[in-house]
mmCIF file of C-alpha atoms in Angstrom:
data_model
loop_
_atom_site.group_PDB
_atom_site.id
_atom_site.type_symbol
_atom_site.label_atom_id
_atom_site.label_comp_id
_atom_site.label_asym_id
_atom_site.label_seq_id
_atom_site.Cartn_x
_atom_site.Cartn_y
_atom_site.Cartn_z
ATOM 1 C CA MET D 1 -131.440 280.383 -6.723
ATOM 2 C CA ALA D 2 -132.810 283.688 -8.082
ATOM 3 C CA GLY D 3 -136.010 283.414 -9.989
ATOM 4 C CA GLY D 4 -135.670 283.538 -13.933
ATOM 5 C CA GLU D 5 -132.114 282.574 -13.862
ATOM 6 C CA ARG D 6 -130.643 281.549 -17.219
ATOM 7 C CA ILE D 7 -130.331 277.474 -17.899
ATOM 8 C CA PHE D 8 -126.690 278.039 -18.456
ATOM 9 C CA VAL D 9 -126.176 279.784 -14.989
ATOM 10 C CA GLN D 10 -128.073 276.860 -13.451
ATOM 11 C CA ALA D 11 -126.119 274.429 -15.284
ATOM 12 C CA ILE D 12 -122.688 276.166 -13.946
ATOM 13 C CA ARG D 13 -124.082 276.351 -10.101
ATOM 14 C CA ARG D 14 -124.982 272.539 -10.327
ATOM 15 C CA TYR D 15 -121.661 271.472 -11.999
ATOM 16 C CA SER D 16 -119.740 273.771 -9.261
ATOM 17 C CA ALA D 17 -121.378 272.506 -6.451
ATOM 18 C CA ASP D 18 -120.685 269.101 -7.391
ATOM 19 C CA HIS D 19 -117.040 269.593 -8.052
ATOM 20 C CA GLY D 20 -116.455 272.275 -4.851
ATOM 21 C CA ILE D 21 -115.897 275.061 -6.862
ATOM 22 C CA ALA D 22 -117.222 278.764 -5.522
ATOM 23 C CA VAL D 23 -119.479 280.588 -7.756
ATOM 24 C CA ASP D 24 -119.846 284.164 -7.790
ATOM 25 C CA VAL D 25 -122.545 285.323 -10.306
ATOM 26 C CA ARG D 26 -122.053 289.079 -11.417
ATOM 27 C CA ALA D 27 -123.927 291.518 -14.141
ATOM 28 C CA GLY D 28 -126.997 289.968 -13.532
ATOM 29 C CA GLY D 29 -125.672 286.486 -14.666
ATOM 30 C CA TRP D 30 -123.711 287.560 -17.644
ATOM 31 C CA LEU D 31 -120.474 287.466 -16.066
ATOM 32 C CA ILE D 32 -119.579 284.031 -13.761
ATOM 33 C CA ALA D 33 -116.264 283.507 -11.634
ATOM 34 C CA MET D 34 -115.479 280.190 -10.577
ATOM 35 C CA ARG D 35 -112.757 279.600 -8.439
ATOM 36 C CA ARG D 36 -111.609 276.324 -6.852
ATOM 37 C CA GLY D 37 -108.619 276.612 -4.559
ATOM 38 C CA ASN D 38 -106.227 278.873 -6.240
ATOM 39 C CA GLU D 39 -107.761 278.106 -10.093
ATOM 40 C CA ARG D 40 -110.037 280.805 -11.104
ATOM 41 C CA ARG D 41 -111.836 280.597 -14.219
ATOM 42 C CA PHE D 42 -114.638 282.588 -15.978
ATOM 43 C CA ALA D 43 -117.836 282.315 -18.256
ATOM 44 C CA PHE D 44 -119.216 285.414 -19.978
ATOM 45 C CA GLY D 45 -122.367 285.388 -22.064
ATOM 46 C CA TYR D 46 -122.707 282.001 -22.941
ATOM 47 C CA ASP D 47 -118.970 281.397 -23.527
ATOM 48 C CA ILE D 48 -117.113 279.206 -20.882
ATOM 49 C CA GLY D 49 -113.360 279.976 -21.844
ATOM 50 C CA LEU D 50 -112.266 276.997 -23.666
ATOM 51 C CA ASN D 51 -112.034 278.544 -27.383
ATOM 52 C CA SER D 52 -108.695 280.586 -28.368
ATOM 53 C CA ALA D 53 -109.483 284.473 -28.875
ATOM 54 C CA ILE D 54 -108.941 284.197 -32.569
ATOM 55 C CA ALA D 55 -111.443 281.419 -32.695
ATOM 56 C CA HIS D 56 -113.916 283.169 -30.785
ATOM 57 C CA ARG D 57 -113.495 286.518 -32.862
ATOM 58 C CA LEU D 58 -113.841 284.652 -36.173
ATOM 59 C CA ALA D 59 -116.868 282.517 -34.858
ATOM 60 C CA ASN D 60 -118.631 285.830 -33.595
ATOM 61 C CA ASP D 61 -118.028 287.758 -36.997
ATOM 62 C CA LYS D 62 -120.503 286.397 -39.599
ATOM 63 C CA SER D 63 -118.676 287.709 -42.348
ATOM 64 C CA ALA D 64 -114.976 286.528 -41.120
ATOM 65 C CA THR D 65 -116.884 282.899 -40.462
ATOM 66 C CA SER D 66 -118.188 282.656 -44.107
ATOM 67 C CA GLU D 67 -114.680 284.134 -45.428
ATOM 68 C CA VAL D 68 -112.462 281.491 -43.609
ATOM 69 C CA LEU D 69 -115.163 278.466 -44.441
ATOM 70 C CA ALA D 70 -114.449 279.910 -48.410
ATOM 71 C CA LEU D 71 -111.126 279.880 -48.167
ATOM 72 C CA THR D 72 -111.073 276.311 -46.949
ATOM 73 C CA GLY D 73 -113.355 274.511 -49.034
ATOM 74 C CA VAL D 74 -116.205 274.029 -46.541
ATOM 75 C CA SER D 75 -119.720 274.859 -47.972
ATOM 76 C CA CYS D 76 -121.214 277.595 -46.449
ATOM 77 C CA ILE D 77 -123.830 280.435 -47.061
ATOM 78 C CA ALA D 78 -122.149 283.772 -47.999
ATOM 79 C CA HIS D 79 -121.909 286.669 -45.701
ATOM 80 C CA HIS D 80 -120.609 289.885 -47.378
ATOM 81 C CA LEU D 81 -119.631 292.616 -44.865
ATOM 82 C CA PHE D 82 -120.921 296.279 -44.776
ATOM 83 C CA LEU D 83 -119.329 298.877 -42.467
ATOM 84 C CA ASN D 84 -121.509 301.540 -41.048
ATOM 85 C CA PRO D 85 -121.043 304.796 -43.035
ATOM 86 C CA LYS D 86 -120.728 306.868 -39.503
ATOM 87 C CA LEU D 87 -117.259 305.320 -39.358
ATOM 88 C CA GLY D 88 -116.323 307.551 -42.167
ATOM 89 C CA GLY D 89 -115.367 307.950 -45.802
ATOM 90 C CA ASN D 90 -111.591 306.701 -45.378
ATOM 91 C CA VAL D 91 -112.984 303.461 -43.387
ATOM 92 C CA VAL D 92 -116.154 302.420 -45.499
ATOM 93 C CA GLY D 93 -115.605 303.929 -49.174
ATOM 94 C CA ALA D 94 -118.048 305.793 -51.706
ATOM 95 C CA GLY D 95 -119.612 302.900 -53.135
ATOM 96 C CA TRP D 96 -121.110 301.198 -50.392
ATOM 97 C CA ARG D 97 -124.494 301.659 -51.124
ATOM 98 C CA ASP D 98 -124.012 300.846 -54.831
ATOM 99 C CA ALA D 99 -122.507 297.531 -53.804
ATOM 100 C CA MET D 100 -125.473 296.849 -51.733
ATOM 101 C CA LEU D 101 -127.751 297.079 -54.780
ATOM 102 C CA GLU D 102 -125.646 295.296 -56.728
ATOM 103 C CA LEU D 103 -125.824 292.344 -54.692
ATOM 104 C CA LEU D 104 -129.779 292.967 -54.206
ATOM 105 C CA HIS D 105 -129.805 293.105 -58.137
ATOM 106 C CA GLU D 106 -127.940 290.004 -58.448
ATOM 107 C CA ASN D 107 -130.287 288.147 -56.149
ATOM 108 C CA PRO D 108 -133.962 288.598 -57.719
ATOM 109 C CA GLN D 109 -135.380 286.580 -54.894
ATOM 110 C CA GLY D 110 -134.515 288.852 -52.184
ATOM 111 C CA VAL D 111 -131.469 289.213 -49.692
ATOM 112 C CA VAL D 112 -131.379 288.678 -45.871
ATOM 113 C CA ILE D 113 -129.466 291.628 -43.744
ATOM 114 C CA LYS D 114 -128.534 291.489 -40.420
ATOM 115 C CA PRO D 115 -125.864 292.484 -37.800
ATOM 116 C CA ASN D 116 -122.251 291.233 -38.464
ATOM 117 C CA GLU D 117 -122.591 289.953 -34.770
ATOM 118 C CA GLY D 118 -125.190 289.140 -32.715
ATOM 119 C CA THR D 119 -127.394 286.036 -32.215
ATOM 120 C CA SER D 120 -131.257 285.000 -31.819
ATOM 121 C CA GLY D 121 -132.103 286.349 -35.187
ATOM 122 C CA ARG D 122 -132.790 289.844 -33.894
ATOM 123 C CA SER D 123 -132.778 293.031 -36.662
ATOM 124 C CA VAL D 124 -132.909 290.307 -39.049
ATOM 125 C CA PHE D 125 -134.733 291.683 -42.521
ATOM 126 C CA LYS D 126 -135.642 290.046 -45.775
ATOM 127 C CA VAL D 127 -135.108 292.418 -48.558
ATOM 128 C CA THR D 128 -136.994 292.578 -52.053
ATOM 129 C CA ASN D 129 -136.405 295.867 -53.350
ATOM 130 C CA GLU D 130 -134.387 299.503 -52.585
ATOM 131 C CA ALA D 131 -137.490 300.579 -50.201
ATOM 132 C CA GLU D 132 -136.818 297.759 -47.989
ATOM 133 C CA LEU D 133 -133.181 297.806 -48.404
ATOM 134 C CA ASP D 134 -132.787 301.430 -47.016
ATOM 135 C CA HIS D 135 -135.337 300.834 -44.243
ATOM 136 C CA ALA D 136 -133.093 297.688 -43.272
ATOM 137 C CA THR D 137 -129.578 298.899 -43.268
ATOM 138 C CA GLY D 138 -131.077 302.067 -41.574
ATOM 139 C CA GLU D 139 -132.220 299.817 -38.808
ATOM 140 C CA VAL D 140 -129.043 297.907 -38.277
ATOM 141 C CA PHE D 141 -126.721 300.707 -38.355
ATOM 142 C CA SER D 142 -128.571 302.446 -35.912
ATOM 143 C CA MET D 143 -127.120 299.992 -33.772
ATOM 144 C CA CYS D 144 -124.568 298.368 -34.984
ATOM 145 C CA THR D 145 -120.975 299.319 -36.588
ATOM 146 C CA GLY D 146 -121.615 296.530 -39.303
ATOM 147 C CA LEU D 147 -123.855 294.500 -41.335
ATOM 148 C CA VAL D 148 -123.929 291.566 -43.572
ATOM 149 C CA ILE D 149 -126.028 290.798 -46.650
ATOM 150 C CA SER D 150 -126.688 287.060 -47.897
ATOM 151 C CA PRO D 151 -128.583 286.105 -50.451
ATOM 152 C CA TYR D 152 -132.170 285.018 -49.387
ATOM 153 C CA VAL D 153 -132.535 281.098 -49.950
ATOM 154 C CA ALA D 154 -135.462 278.604 -49.114
ATOM 155 C CA ILE D 155 -134.012 276.486 -46.328
ATOM 156 C CA GLU D 156 -135.661 272.896 -46.170
ATOM 157 C CA ASP D 157 -134.022 272.312 -42.924
ATOM 158 C CA GLU D 158 -132.000 273.930 -40.275
ATOM 159 C CA VAL D 159 -129.796 271.739 -37.693
ATOM 160 C CA ARG D 160 -127.472 272.710 -34.844
ATOM 161 C CA VAL D 161 -124.856 270.846 -33.901
ATOM 162 C CA VAL D 162 -123.127 271.044 -30.822
ATOM 163 C CA LEU D 163 -119.245 270.026 -30.841
ATOM 164 C CA LEU D 164 -116.771 269.658 -28.152
ATOM 165 C CA SER D 165 -113.222 268.881 -30.020
ATOM 166 C CA ASP D 166 -115.260 266.970 -32.827
ATOM 167 C CA VAL D 167 -117.343 265.161 -30.660
ATOM 168 C CA PRO D 168 -121.189 266.023 -31.396
ATOM 169 C CA LEU D 169 -122.645 266.116 -27.973
ATOM 170 C CA VAL D 170 -125.937 267.667 -29.306
ATOM 171 C CA VAL D 171 -127.783 267.371 -32.792
ATOM 172 C CA TYR D 172 -131.009 268.703 -33.475
ATOM 173 C CA SER D 173 -133.362 270.131 -36.064
ATOM 174 C CA LYS D 174 -135.331 273.318 -35.626
ATOM 175 C CA GLN D 175 -138.537 273.074 -36.617
ATOM 176 C CA ARG D 176 -139.869 276.384 -37.811
ATOM 177 C CA GLY D 177 -143.337 278.041 -36.729
ATOM 178 C CA THR D 178 -145.210 280.797 -38.616
ATOM 179 C CA ASP D 179 -142.215 282.841 -39.555
ATOM 180 C CA TRP D 180 -139.806 282.415 -42.311
ATOM 181 C CA ARG D 181 -136.884 282.057 -40.054
ATOM 182 C CA HIS D 182 -135.590 278.938 -38.161
ATOM 183 C CA ASN D 183 -134.532 280.817 -35.132
ATOM 184 C CA LEU D 184 -135.620 279.440 -31.643
ATOM 185 C CA ASP D 185 -136.243 282.818 -30.462
ATOM 186 C CA ALA D 186 -138.740 283.418 -33.435
ATOM 187 C CA GLY D 187 -140.695 280.287 -32.401
ATOM 188 C CA ALA D 188 -138.809 277.292 -33.722
ATOM 189 C CA LYS D 189 -138.992 274.214 -31.561
ATOM 190 C CA PRO D 190 -135.800 272.225 -31.325
ATOM 191 C CA VAL D 191 -136.140 268.608 -32.138
ATOM 192 C CA LEU D 192 -133.668 265.879 -31.184
ATOM 193 C CA LEU D 193 -131.881 264.135 -34.165
ATOM 194 C CA ALA D 194 -131.674 260.239 -34.198
ATOM 195 C CA ASP D 195 -128.786 258.469 -35.958
ATOM 196 C CA GLY D 196 -129.429 258.168 -39.649
ATOM 197 C CA GLU D 197 -127.866 259.871 -42.700
ATOM 198 C CA THR D 198 -129.058 263.568 -41.944
ATOM 199 C CA ARG D 199 -127.402 263.603 -38.595
ATOM 200 C CA THR D 200 -124.191 261.704 -39.980
ATOM 201 C CA ALA D 201 -124.050 264.442 -42.628
ATOM 202 C CA CYS D 202 -124.543 267.479 -40.558
ATOM 203 C CA VAL D 203 -122.244 266.198 -38.354
ATOM 204 C CA LYS D 204 -119.375 265.529 -40.664
ATOM 205 C CA LEU D 205 -120.045 269.455 -42.202
ATOM 206 C CA ALA D 206 -120.004 271.007 -38.794
ATOM 207 C CA THR D 207 -116.858 269.318 -38.004
ATOM 208 C CA GLU D 208 -115.560 270.599 -40.933
ATOM 209 C CA ALA D 209 -116.391 274.045 -40.110
ATOM 210 C CA ALA D 210 -115.343 273.916 -36.560
ATOM 211 C CA ARG D 211 -111.619 272.451 -37.669
ATOM 212 C CA ALA D 212 -111.641 275.273 -40.491
ATOM 213 C CA ILE D 213 -111.392 278.334 -37.982
ATOM 214 C CA GLY D 214 -109.836 276.265 -34.547
ATOM 215 C CA ILE D 215 -112.807 276.289 -32.355
ATOM 216 C CA VAL D 216 -113.251 273.782 -29.676
ATOM 217 C CA PHE D 217 -116.465 274.226 -28.035
ATOM 218 C CA ALA D 218 -119.190 275.958 -30.060
ATOM 219 C CA SER D 219 -122.640 275.306 -31.728
ATOM 220 C CA ILE D 220 -122.818 275.020 -35.836
ATOM 221 C CA ASP D 221 -125.703 275.685 -37.658
ATOM 222 C CA VAL D 222 -126.264 273.885 -41.249
ATOM 223 C CA VAL D 223 -129.046 274.329 -43.270
ATOM 224 C CA ARG D 224 -130.345 271.878 -46.560
ATOM 225 C CA VAL D 225 -130.649 274.416 -49.567
ATOM 226 C CA ASP D 226 -131.630 272.602 -52.698
ATOM 227 C CA GLY D 227 -130.925 269.247 -50.936
ATOM 228 C CA GLU D 228 -127.543 270.582 -50.328
ATOM 229 C CA TRP D 229 -126.300 271.295 -46.717
ATOM 230 C CA ARG D 230 -124.263 274.287 -46.208
ATOM 231 C CA VAL D 231 -123.065 276.124 -42.935
ATOM 232 C CA LEU D 232 -124.950 279.289 -41.939
ATOM 233 C CA GLU D 233 -122.818 280.358 -38.761
ATOM 234 C CA ILE D 234 -120.674 279.133 -36.078
ATOM 235 C CA ASN D 235 -121.488 280.218 -32.412
ATOM 236 C CA SER D 236 -118.809 280.725 -30.151
ATOM 237 C CA GLY D 237 -121.155 281.064 -27.010
ATOM 238 C CA VAL D 238 -122.733 277.753 -26.753
ATOM 239 C CA MET D 239 -126.702 278.742 -25.957
ATOM 240 C CA MET D 240 -129.481 275.655 -25.397
ATOM 241 C CA GLU D 241 -132.395 277.599 -22.937
ATOM 242 C CA ALA D 242 -135.124 276.531 -25.369
ATOM 243 C CA LEU D 243 -133.392 272.702 -25.578
ATOM 244 C CA GLY D 244 -132.698 272.710 -22.162
ATOM 245 C CA LYS D 245 -136.971 273.010 -20.942
ATOM 246 C CA LEU D 246 -137.360 270.165 -23.078
ATOM 247 C CA HIS D 247 -134.241 268.024 -22.151
ATOM 248 C CA PRO D 248 -132.653 269.533 -18.931
ATOM 249 C CA GLU D 249 -130.211 266.324 -18.403
ATOM 250 C CA LEU D 250 -128.854 266.427 -22.024
ATOM 251 C CA VAL D 251 -128.051 270.085 -21.436
ATOM 252 C CA GLN D 252 -126.123 269.242 -18.284
ATOM 253 C CA ALA D 253 -124.622 266.640 -19.362
ATOM 254 C CA THR D 254 -123.277 268.943 -22.672
ATOM 255 C CA TYR D 255 -122.249 271.895 -20.101
ATOM 256 C CA ASP D 256 -120.824 269.390 -17.620
ATOM 257 C CA ALA D 257 -118.407 267.878 -20.468
ATOM 258 C CA ALA D 258 -117.353 271.051 -21.343
ATOM 259 C CA LEU D 259 -116.494 272.434 -17.800
ATOM 260 C CA ASP D 260 -114.436 269.285 -17.058
ATOM 261 C CA ARG D 261 -112.422 270.218 -20.175
ATOM 262 C CA VAL D 262 -111.882 273.689 -18.300
ATOM 263 C CA PHE D 263 -111.091 272.123 -14.645
ATOM 264 C CA GLY D 264 -108.928 269.564 -16.525
ATOM 265 C CA GLU D 265 -111.220 266.625 -15.313
ATOM 266 C CA ASN D 266 -111.308 263.478 -17.095
#
């Protein structure tokens, strides 16, 4: 096994070895071909192919996710989409910066600016004034075709729920470190949640969110703000690298259950 290989890739290798599946790992582990007889399946990034194309696209688009959840009455954090002005005036329109400033003025506590697509908390900025707004939008637009702006809220707790067809396979909180974000790549620590009121509330909300966009296998981040739980985002690719270092058997069992579904196992 190659050194430094992602836990996701290792999990697929272990499952495949136990089920007579040939594995061909390409592109540094980001493309995995799995073959058993005449049956061939693929994993790409952290996606193993259980979700429909539209569910996958909705989940990977923060603005689209928040719009669909709002339409279906699922409590969520709003994400307002802004397209890169380099796409041209006919696509973007002339008032994009004024609309950004309006959102900033409506939220004196600040706003959060981040890419519309992407994970792990990269290129995420907290903005409280016009100069910070211009810096953040310049940074994000330098690498993305779209960004989202959401109101900055004081997050009391953040919980991730990994669902497979409404069944919660993993539920853990993200214990924040010195950073204001709860991203695991920013130093937050995953702590498994025991049965109780908090776990029940988070699973219920995550299940409602998954049903709203029609997704089968996903990780849903929910946050508590002013004592109320809201959906922050939905991830079509289920990444459990940090959790896998602490609870490898649970992570393997979760990927095994999803891969069982991929290959039609009971």
